[in-house]
Amino acid sequence: MCLSIPARIDKIVDGVATCSVGKSSYNTSLDLIPDEDVKVGDYVLIHTGFAIQKIDTEEANRILSTFDEFRELNEEMDREEQEQNKRII
Amino acid sequence: MKYIDEYRNKEIVQYFAGQIKKISTKPIRLMEVCGGHTMSIQKFGLPYLLPDNVELVSGPGCPVCVTSREFIDRSVAYSRLEDVIITTYGDLIRVPGSSSTLEKEKANGADVRIVYSILDAMLIAKKNKSKRVIFLGIGFETTAPSSAAGILKAKTAALNNFYVYSAHKVMPPAMETLIDEGVKIDGYVGPGHVSTITGQGIYENIPRKYNMGVVISGFEPVDLMQSIHMLVQQIENNDPKVEIQYSRVVKPEGNVVAQKMLDEIFEPRDDWWRGLGILASSGLGIRKEYEKHDAEKMIEVEVEETREPKGCICGLILRGEKKPKDCKLFGNVCTPSDPVGACMVSSEGSCHAYYLYNR
Ligand code: SF4
C-alpha cells in the first residue's frame, strides 16, 4: 500500500485528474496539492488515489544527466581495469 | 516507464557500488525505515553489491507490521456487527489477530471489502446508506493525508454513515526511540514518500542530537545505491546531516497542503508500535471536531483479549536486532500463504521480502 507511482496527467476535471502509467489509467484526486501547481502533461506521484507531489522533471533530468557522467566514468574504469588486468574497485 | 526505468540502470548501480567500496573504511549498519525500501533492496539484491563492511537492516517501516493485534481484533469485532461494512487496503485483510483475520470473517459472511483508496470506501458508504461503513486507516505520513482528505470530504458532504478507524502513525518518534534504546545503527536511509509529505525538517534532530545522518531516498536501485553512497560519505567525513537524494519528488519543505490537511483533522496521541511499545505522540487520533466520523468514538464494540503469537520475533526484526532467517518459524511454519506474524503478510514486511527474494 505504500507504493507510489509516477503518472502523467492526461485530463483534469473538477479537481480529479485522469492519469496514465504505461498503458493503465487512473483517476486521482488533486485535493492534496495546490491547484495552481499542476496541468495536463505534468507528472505526479500518486498514492492511494491521491496525487501527493508533482514530480520536478527539471530536477529529474538534471540528475539523470549527471548519471550519464557516472556511466562514462564507470566505462572508463572498466577500460582501465582491462588494460591493467586488475580490479580497481 | 518514464522516471522509473532510468533509475534501474545497471551501470549506474555498479558505479555507485564501486564508489562505496572505494571510500568505505569502517564497518557500518544503515537502517531503512520504509517498507518500500525493504522491498526494493531485497528485490534487486542490493546487499550483494555492497562491501562486507556495509550492512543494511530494516526498521519499523511497514505500517501493517507495526500495527497492534488489538487493532486487528477490534476491526474483526466491527466486521461482526450486523450493519457494518469494513473497507480496507488489501494488505490488512490477512493479518492475524488474536483468533481471527478479516479474511476469515469475510469467508464467514462479514462484509469486508478491499479498496485502493479511501475515496472508494466513501462511494460504498454513499451507495449503502443503511449501513455503517468503516475505513481502516493505517499508514504513516504518506497515507494519513488521504484519510484526512476523506474525513474532511465526509464532513462537508454529511456522509454520516462513514467512519475511519485510525491507526495512523508518524515516523520520527520511532526513529529516535531506536537510537535511544541503543539499537546499533550508523545512519538512516530516510523514507522517501513520508518525506514527500513532511519535508526534511522532521529529521533535523537526528544529526543534532545523535550525530547520525539521514539521507532521504527514492525507491529504485540507483536511488538506493546513491543514498547509501551519500551516507557512507557522511560517515567517512564525520559530517552527519539530513540530505535529500530523492530530489525529483521531495522538497525540503514537503507538501504544505497535505501537512495542513493532516493538522486540520488529526492530533498527536501516544500509540503502540510492534517492537517498540508505546511511543509518545507517535499516533494520529481524529480531532473532536470530526468525531462524528471517528469509529473508535462512535461505534462501540466488545473486543476479545489480545494474544500475541508464540515464537514470532517480528518485534525484534522491526528493531533491526534480528533478521527473518533468525526466526525458527520462517519459511516452514510461517509462509506468505499461511503467515504467523504481520511481517510475513504485508508485501512490505521484512519476512515477506526475504521469503520472496532472499531465501
Ligand atoms: S517469520 Fe513469521 S513468525 Fe517469524 S518473525 Fe517473521 S512473521 Fe513472525
Coordinates of C-alpha atoms and ligand atoms in Angstrom, one line a residue:
Chain A
M1 CA 0.0 0.0 0.0
C2 CA 2.9 2.3 0.4
L3 CA 3.7 2.1 -3.3
S4 CA 3.5 5.4 -5.0
I5 CA 3.9 5.7 -8.8
P6 CA 4.8 8.4 -11.2
A7 CA 1.9 9.1 -13.5
R8 CA 1.3 11.5 -16.3
I9 CA -1.8 13.8 -16.1
D10 CA -3.9 13.4 -19.2
K11 CA -7.0 15.4 -18.2
I12 CA -8.3 17.4 -15.2
V13 CA -12.0 17.8 -14.4
D14 CA -13.1 19.3 -11.0
G15 CA -10.0 18.5 -9.0
V16 CA -9.8 15.0 -10.3
A17 CA -7.1 14.1 -12.7
T18 CA -7.0 11.2 -15.1
C19 CA -3.5 9.9 -15.1
S20 CA -1.7 7.3 -17.1
V21 CA 1.1 4.9 -16.0
G22 CA 2.3 3.0 -19.0
K23 CA -0.9 1.7 -20.5
S24 CA -3.1 1.9 -17.4
S25 CA -5.2 4.8 -16.5
Y26 CA -6.2 6.1 -13.0
N27 CA -8.5 8.7 -11.5
T28 CA -6.6 10.7 -9.0
S29 CA -7.7 13.3 -6.5
L30 CA -5.8 16.6 -6.6
D31 CA -7.0 17.6 -3.1
L32 CA -3.6 17.3 -1.6
I33 CA -1.6 19.5 -4.0
P34 CA -2.0 23.2 -4.7
D35 CA -4.4 23.7 -7.7
E36 CA -2.2 26.1 -9.5
D37 CA 0.7 23.6 -9.3
V38 CA -0.4 21.1 -11.9
K39 CA -1.5 21.0 -15.5
V40 CA -2.1 18.4 -18.2
G41 CA 1.3 16.8 -19.2
D42 CA 2.8 17.1 -15.7
Y43 CA 4.0 14.0 -13.9
V44 CA 2.7 13.5 -10.3
L45 CA 3.3 10.8 -7.7
I46 CA 0.1 9.0 -6.9
H47 CA -0.6 7.2 -3.6
T48 CA -3.8 5.6 -2.6
G49 CA -5.8 7.6 -5.1
F50 CA -4.3 11.0 -4.4
A51 CA -1.6 12.9 -6.1
I52 CA 0.9 13.7 -3.3
Q53 CA 3.5 15.6 -5.2
K54 CA 4.3 17.0 -8.6
I55 CA 7.5 15.4 -10.0
D56 CA 10.1 18.0 -10.7
T57 CA 11.0 17.0 -14.2
E58 CA 13.7 19.6 -14.5
E59 CA 15.4 18.3 -11.4
A60 CA 14.9 14.7 -12.6
N61 CA 16.5 15.5 -15.9
R62 CA 19.4 17.3 -14.3
I63 CA 20.1 14.3 -12.1
L64 CA 19.7 11.9 -15.0
S65 CA 22.3 13.8 -16.9
T66 CA 24.8 13.6 -14.0
F67 CA 24.1 9.8 -14.1
D68 CA 25.3 9.9 -17.7
E69 CA 28.6 11.2 -16.5
F70 CA 28.7 8.4 -13.9
R71 CA 28.1 5.9 -16.6
E72 CA 31.0 7.3 -18.6
L73 CA 33.3 7.2 -15.6
N74 CA 32.3 3.6 -15.0
E75 CA 33.1 2.7 -18.5
E76 CA 36.4 4.4 -18.2
M77 CA 37.2 2.5 -15.0
D78 CA 36.2 -0.8 -16.7
R79 CA 38.6 0.0 -19.5
E80 CA 41.5 0.8 -17.2
E81 CA 40.8 -2.4 -15.3
Q82 CA 41.1 -4.3 -18.5
E83 CA 44.2 -2.6 -19.6
Q84 CA 46.0 -3.1 -16.3
N85 CA 44.4 -6.5 -15.9
K86 CA 43.4 -5.9 -12.3
R87 CA 40.3 -4.8 -10.5
I88 CA 40.5 -1.2 -9.3
I89 CA 37.3 -1.5 -7.3
Chain B
M1 CA 8.3 3.7 -17.9
K2 CA 9.4 7.3 -17.5
Y3 CA 11.1 8.2 -14.2
I4 CA 11.4 4.5 -13.4
D5 CA 13.5 2.7 -16.0
E6 CA 16.2 5.3 -15.9
Y7 CA 16.7 4.6 -12.2
R8 CA 17.2 0.9 -12.8
N9 CA 20.3 1.3 -15.0
K10 CA 22.8 -1.4 -14.1
E11 CA 25.9 0.5 -15.0
I12 CA 25.0 3.4 -12.7
V13 CA 24.2 1.0 -9.9
Q14 CA 27.6 -0.6 -10.5
Y15 CA 29.2 2.8 -10.5
F16 CA 27.8 3.6 -7.0
A17 CA 28.7 0.1 -5.8
G18 CA 32.3 0.8 -6.9
Q19 CA 32.4 4.2 -5.2
I20 CA 31.1 2.8 -2.0
K21 CA 33.7 0.1 -1.9
K22 CA 36.4 2.7 -2.6
I23 CA 35.6 5.2 0.1
S24 CA 34.2 3.0 2.9
T25 CA 36.7 2.0 5.5
K26 CA 34.7 1.1 8.7
P27 CA 32.0 -1.4 9.5
I28 CA 28.7 0.3 9.4
R29 CA 25.0 -0.6 9.7
L30 CA 22.4 1.5 7.8
M31 CA 18.7 1.2 8.6
E32 CA 15.9 1.8 6.2
V33 CA 12.5 2.7 7.8
C34 CA 10.3 2.3 4.8
G35 CA 8.7 -0.9 3.7
G36 CA 9.0 0.2 0.0
H37 CA 12.8 0.4 0.5
T38 CA 12.9 -3.1 2.2
M39 CA 11.1 -4.5 -0.8
S40 CA 13.4 -2.8 -3.4
I41 CA 16.6 -3.7 -1.5
Q42 CA 15.7 -7.4 -1.4
K43 CA 14.2 -7.5 -4.9
F44 CA 17.2 -6.0 -6.6
G45 CA 19.7 -7.9 -4.4
L46 CA 21.4 -4.7 -3.3
P47 CA 23.1 -6.2 -0.2
Y48 CA 25.2 -8.4 -2.5
L49 CA 26.5 -5.4 -4.3
L50 CA 27.8 -3.8 -1.1
P51 CA 31.2 -4.5 0.5
D52 CA 31.1 -6.8 3.6
N53 CA 31.5 -3.9 6.0
V54 CA 28.3 -2.1 4.9
E55 CA 25.3 -3.8 6.3
L56 CA 21.6 -2.9 5.7
V57 CA 18.9 -3.6 8.3
S58 CA 15.2 -3.0 8.1
G59 CA 13.4 -0.9 10.7
P60 CA 9.8 -0.3 11.7
G61 CA 8.8 0.9 8.2
C62 CA 6.0 -1.4 7.3
P63 CA 2.7 0.1 8.6
V64 CA 0.9 -3.2 8.7
C65 CA 3.8 -4.8 10.6
V66 CA 3.9 -2.2 13.4
T67 CA 0.1 -2.1 13.8
S68 CA -1.1 -3.8 17.0
R69 CA -3.1 -7.0 17.2
E70 CA -5.6 -5.1 19.2
F71 CA -6.3 -3.0 16.1
I72 CA -7.0 -6.2 14.1
D73 CA -9.1 -7.6 16.9
R74 CA -11.2 -4.5 17.0
S75 CA -11.6 -4.5 13.3
V76 CA -12.7 -8.1 13.4
A77 CA -15.2 -7.3 16.1
Y78 CA -16.5 -4.4 14.0
S79 CA -16.9 -6.7 11.0
R80 CA -19.1 -9.0 13.0
L81 CA -21.7 -6.2 13.6
E82 CA -24.8 -6.7 11.5
D83 CA -24.9 -3.3 9.8
V84 CA -21.2 -2.7 9.2
I85 CA -19.2 -2.8 6.1
I86 CA -15.4 -2.9 6.6
T87 CA -13.3 -1.2 3.9
T88 CA -9.6 -1.7 3.9
Y89 CA -6.4 -1.7 1.9
G90 CA -5.6 -5.2 0.8
D91 CA -2.5 -5.7 3.0
L92 CA -4.5 -5.8 6.2
I93 CA -7.1 -8.4 5.4
R94 CA -4.8 -11.4 6.0
V95 CA -3.0 -10.1 9.1
P96 CA -3.7 -12.5 12.0
G97 CA -5.5 -11.1 15.0
S98 CA -5.7 -13.0 18.3
S99 CA -8.1 -15.5 17.0
S100 CA -9.2 -14.5 13.5
T101 CA -8.5 -12.4 10.5
L102 CA -10.7 -10.1 8.4
E103 CA -10.3 -12.7 5.6
K104 CA -11.8 -15.4 7.8
E105 CA -14.6 -13.1 8.8
K106 CA -15.3 -12.4 5.2
A107 CA -15.5 -16.1 4.5
N108 CA -17.9 -16.4 7.3
G109 CA -20.2 -13.8 5.8
A110 CA -18.9 -10.5 7.1
D111 CA -19.0 -7.6 4.6
V112 CA -15.3 -6.8 4.2
R113 CA -14.2 -5.1 1.0
I114 CA -10.7 -4.2 -0.3
V115 CA -10.4 -0.7 -1.6
Y116 CA -7.5 1.1 -3.3
S117 CA -8.4 4.4 -1.9
I118 CA -10.5 6.0 0.9
L119 CA -12.5 7.6 -1.9
D120 CA -13.7 4.2 -3.0
A121 CA -14.7 3.4 0.6
M122 CA -16.7 6.7 0.6
L123 CA -18.5 5.7 -2.6
I124 CA -19.5 2.4 -0.8
A125 CA -20.9 4.5 2.1
K126 CA -22.8 6.6 -0.3
K127 CA -24.4 3.6 -2.0
N128 CA -25.2 1.8 1.3
K129 CA -26.9 4.5 3.4
S130 CA -28.5 1.9 5.7
K131 CA -25.1 0.5 6.7
R132 CA -22.2 1.9 8.6
V133 CA -19.0 1.9 6.6
I134 CA -15.7 1.8 8.4
F135 CA -12.5 2.5 6.7
L136 CA -9.4 1.1 8.4
G137 CA -6.8 3.9 8.3
I138 CA -3.3 2.6 8.5
G139 CA -0.1 4.0 7.3
F140 CA 2.4 6.8 8.1
E141 CA 2.6 10.4 6.9
T142 CA 2.3 9.3 3.3
T143 CA -1.1 7.8 3.7
A144 CA -2.6 9.7 6.5
P145 CA -3.3 12.9 4.4
S146 CA -5.6 10.9 2.1
S147 CA -7.5 9.7 5.2
A148 CA -7.7 13.3 6.4
A149 CA -8.9 14.5 3.0
G150 CA -11.6 11.7 3.1
I151 CA -12.8 12.7 6.6
L152 CA -13.0 16.3 5.6
K153 CA -15.0 15.4 2.5
A154 CA -17.3 13.2 4.5
K155 CA -18.0 16.0 6.9
T156 CA -18.6 18.5 4.2
A157 CA -20.9 16.1 2.3
A158 CA -22.6 15.0 5.6
L159 CA -21.8 11.4 4.7
N160 CA -22.9 10.4 8.2
N161 CA -22.6 6.6 7.8
F162 CA -18.9 6.9 7.1
Y163 CA -16.2 6.3 9.7
V164 CA -12.5 6.0 9.9
Y165 CA -10.7 3.7 12.4
S166 CA -7.3 5.4 12.7
A167 CA -4.1 3.6 13.3
H168 CA -2.1 6.2 11.5
K169 CA 1.3 6.8 12.8
V170 CA 4.2 9.3 12.4
M171 CA 7.8 8.2 11.8
P172 CA 10.2 10.4 13.8
P173 CA 9.4 9.2 17.3
A174 CA 10.2 5.6 16.2
M175 CA 13.4 6.6 14.6
E176 CA 14.6 8.4 17.7
T177 CA 13.4 5.7 20.1
L178 CA 15.5 3.1 18.3
I179 CA 18.7 5.1 18.8
D180 CA 17.7 5.9 22.4
E181 CA 17.3 2.3 23.1
G182 CA 20.8 1.5 21.8
V183 CA 20.0 -0.3 18.6
K184 CA 23.3 -0.2 16.8
I185 CA 23.0 1.8 13.6
D186 CA 25.2 4.4 12.0
G187 CA 22.7 6.2 9.7
Y188 CA 19.2 6.2 8.3
V189 CA 18.0 5.7 4.7
G190 CA 15.1 8.1 5.1
P191 CA 11.7 7.2 3.9
G192 CA 11.0 8.8 0.5
H193 CA 7.3 9.1 0.5
V194 CA 6.8 10.0 4.1
S195 CA 9.3 12.8 3.4
T196 CA 7.4 13.9 0.3
I197 CA 4.7 15.0 2.7
T198 CA 6.7 16.1 5.8
G199 CA 9.8 17.6 4.2
Q200 CA 13.2 17.1 5.8
G201 CA 12.7 19.2 8.9
I202 CA 11.3 16.3 10.9
Y203 CA 14.7 14.6 10.9
E204 CA 16.9 17.5 11.8
N205 CA 17.0 16.4 15.4
I206 CA 18.8 13.1 14.5
P207 CA 22.1 14.6 13.3
R208 CA 21.9 17.3 16.0
K209 CA 21.1 15.1 19.0
Y210 CA 22.6 11.7 17.9
N211 CA 25.3 12.7 15.5
M212 CA 23.8 10.5 12.9
G213 CA 22.9 11.2 9.2
V214 CA 19.7 10.7 7.3
V215 CA 19.5 10.5 3.5
I216 CA 16.0 10.7 2.1
S217 CA 16.0 8.2 -0.7
G218 CA 13.9 7.2 -3.7
F219 CA 12.9 3.6 -4.4
E220 CA 14.8 2.4 -7.4
P221 CA 18.1 0.6 -7.2
V222 CA 20.0 3.7 -8.4
D223 CA 18.3 5.9 -5.8
L224 CA 19.1 3.5 -3.0
M225 CA 22.7 2.9 -4.0
Q226 CA 23.3 6.7 -4.4
S227 CA 21.7 7.2 -0.9
I228 CA 23.9 4.6 0.6
H229 CA 26.9 6.2 -1.0
M230 CA 25.9 9.6 0.4
L231 CA 25.6 8.1 3.9
V232 CA 29.0 6.4 3.6
Q233 CA 30.4 9.7 2.6
Q234 CA 28.9 11.4 5.6
I235 CA 30.2 8.8 7.9
E236 CA 33.7 8.8 6.5
N237 CA 33.9 12.6 6.6
N238 CA 32.3 12.6 10.1
D239 CA 29.7 15.1 8.7
P240 CA 26.2 13.8 9.7
K241 CA 23.3 15.7 8.2
V242 CA 19.9 15.4 6.6
E243 CA 20.2 15.2 2.8
I244 CA 17.7 14.6 0.1
Q245 CA 18.7 12.1 -2.7
Y246 CA 15.1 11.8 -3.9
S247 CA 15.1 15.5 -5.0
R248 CA 12.8 14.9 -8.0
V249 CA 10.0 14.4 -5.6
V250 CA 10.9 15.5 -2.1
K251 CA 11.0 19.2 -1.4
P252 CA 12.8 20.5 1.7
E253 CA 9.6 21.9 3.0
G254 CA 7.5 18.9 1.9
N255 CA 3.9 19.1 0.8
V256 CA 2.4 22.0 2.7
V257 CA -1.2 21.4 1.6
A258 CA -1.1 17.9 2.8
Q259 CA 0.5 19.0 6.1
K260 CA -2.3 21.4 6.7
M261 CA -4.9 18.8 5.9
L262 CA -3.2 16.4 8.4
D263 CA -3.2 19.1 11.1
E264 CA -6.8 20.0 10.5
I265 CA -8.2 16.5 11.0
F266 CA -5.7 14.7 13.3
E267 CA -4.0 15.4 16.6
P268 CA -1.0 13.6 18.0
R269 CA -1.6 10.9 20.6
D270 CA 0.5 8.1 22.2
D271 CA 0.5 4.9 20.2
W272 CA 1.7 1.4 20.4
W273 CA 4.3 0.0 17.9
R274 CA 5.2 -3.6 17.5
G275 CA 8.8 -4.0 18.7
L276 CA 8.9 -0.6 20.3
G277 CA 5.9 -0.4 22.7
I278 CA 4.1 2.8 23.4
L279 CA 5.7 5.9 22.0
A280 CA 4.7 9.4 23.0
S281 CA 2.9 11.5 20.3
S282 CA 3.6 8.8 17.6
G283 CA 0.0 8.2 16.6
L284 CA -2.7 10.3 14.9
G285 CA -6.1 10.5 16.5
I286 CA -9.1 12.2 14.9
R287 CA -9.8 15.6 16.4
K288 CA -13.0 16.2 18.3
E289 CA -14.5 18.4 15.6
Y290 CA -14.6 15.4 13.3
E291 CA -15.5 12.7 15.9
K292 CA -18.8 12.0 14.0
H293 CA -16.6 10.1 11.6
D294 CA -14.4 8.5 14.2
A295 CA -15.2 4.8 14.5
E296 CA -13.5 4.5 17.9
K297 CA -15.7 7.2 19.4
M298 CA -18.9 6.5 17.6
I299 CA -19.1 2.7 17.3
E300 CA -19.0 0.6 20.5
V301 CA -18.0 -3.0 20.3
E302 CA -16.7 -5.7 22.6
V303 CA -13.1 -6.8 21.7
E304 CA -11.5 -10.0 22.7
E305 CA -8.4 -10.1 24.8
T306 CA -5.2 -9.7 22.7
R307 CA -2.9 -12.6 22.4
E308 CA 0.4 -12.5 20.6
P309 CA 1.6 -15.5 18.6
K310 CA 4.2 -17.8 20.2
G311 CA 7.6 -17.9 18.6
C312 CA 7.2 -14.8 16.3
I313 CA 10.1 -12.4 16.6
C314 CA 8.6 -9.8 14.3
G315 CA 9.1 -7.2 17.0
L316 CA 12.9 -7.8 17.2
I317 CA 13.1 -7.7 13.4
L318 CA 11.3 -4.4 13.3
R319 CA 14.0 -3.1 15.7
G320 CA 16.8 -4.3 13.4
E321 CA 18.1 -6.6 16.0
K322 CA 17.2 -9.9 14.2
K323 CA 16.8 -10.9 10.6
P324 CA 13.9 -13.0 9.4
K325 CA 16.2 -16.0 9.0
D326 CA 16.8 -15.9 12.7
C327 CA 13.2 -16.9 13.3
K328 CA 12.6 -20.6 13.8
L329 CA 9.2 -20.4 12.1
F330 CA 10.5 -18.6 9.0
G331 CA 9.7 -20.5 5.8
N332 CA 8.4 -23.6 7.5
V333 CA 5.6 -22.8 9.9
C334 CA 5.3 -19.2 8.7
T335 CA 5.0 -18.5 5.0
P336 CA 3.1 -15.9 2.9
S337 CA 0.3 -18.3 2.3
D338 CA 0.0 -19.2 6.0
P339 CA 1.5 -16.3 7.9
V340 CA 2.0 -16.3 11.7
G341 CA 3.0 -12.7 12.1
A342 CA 2.3 -9.4 10.4
C343 CA 5.8 -9.2 9.0
M344 CA 5.1 -12.2 6.7
V345 CA 1.7 -10.8 5.5
S346 CA 2.5 -7.4 4.2
S347 CA 4.4 -7.2 0.9
E348 CA 6.4 -4.5 2.7
G349 CA 7.2 -6.7 5.6
S350 CA 10.8 -7.9 6.1
C351 CA 9.8 -11.6 6.4
H352 CA 7.8 -11.4 3.2
A353 CA 10.5 -9.7 1.2
Y354 CA 13.1 -12.2 2.5
Y355 CA 10.9 -15.1 1.7
L356 CA 10.3 -13.9 -1.9
Y357 CA 13.8 -12.8 -2.8
N358 CA 16.4 -14.0 -0.4
R359 CA 15.6 -17.4 0.9
Ligands
SF4_1 S1 8.9 -15.4 10.0 FE1 6.7 -15.3 10.7 S2 6.8 -15.9 12.8 FE2 8.9 -15.5 12.2 S3 9.1 -13.3 12.8 FE3 8.5 -13.3 10.6 S4 6.3 -13.1 10.8 FE4 6.9 -13.7 12.8

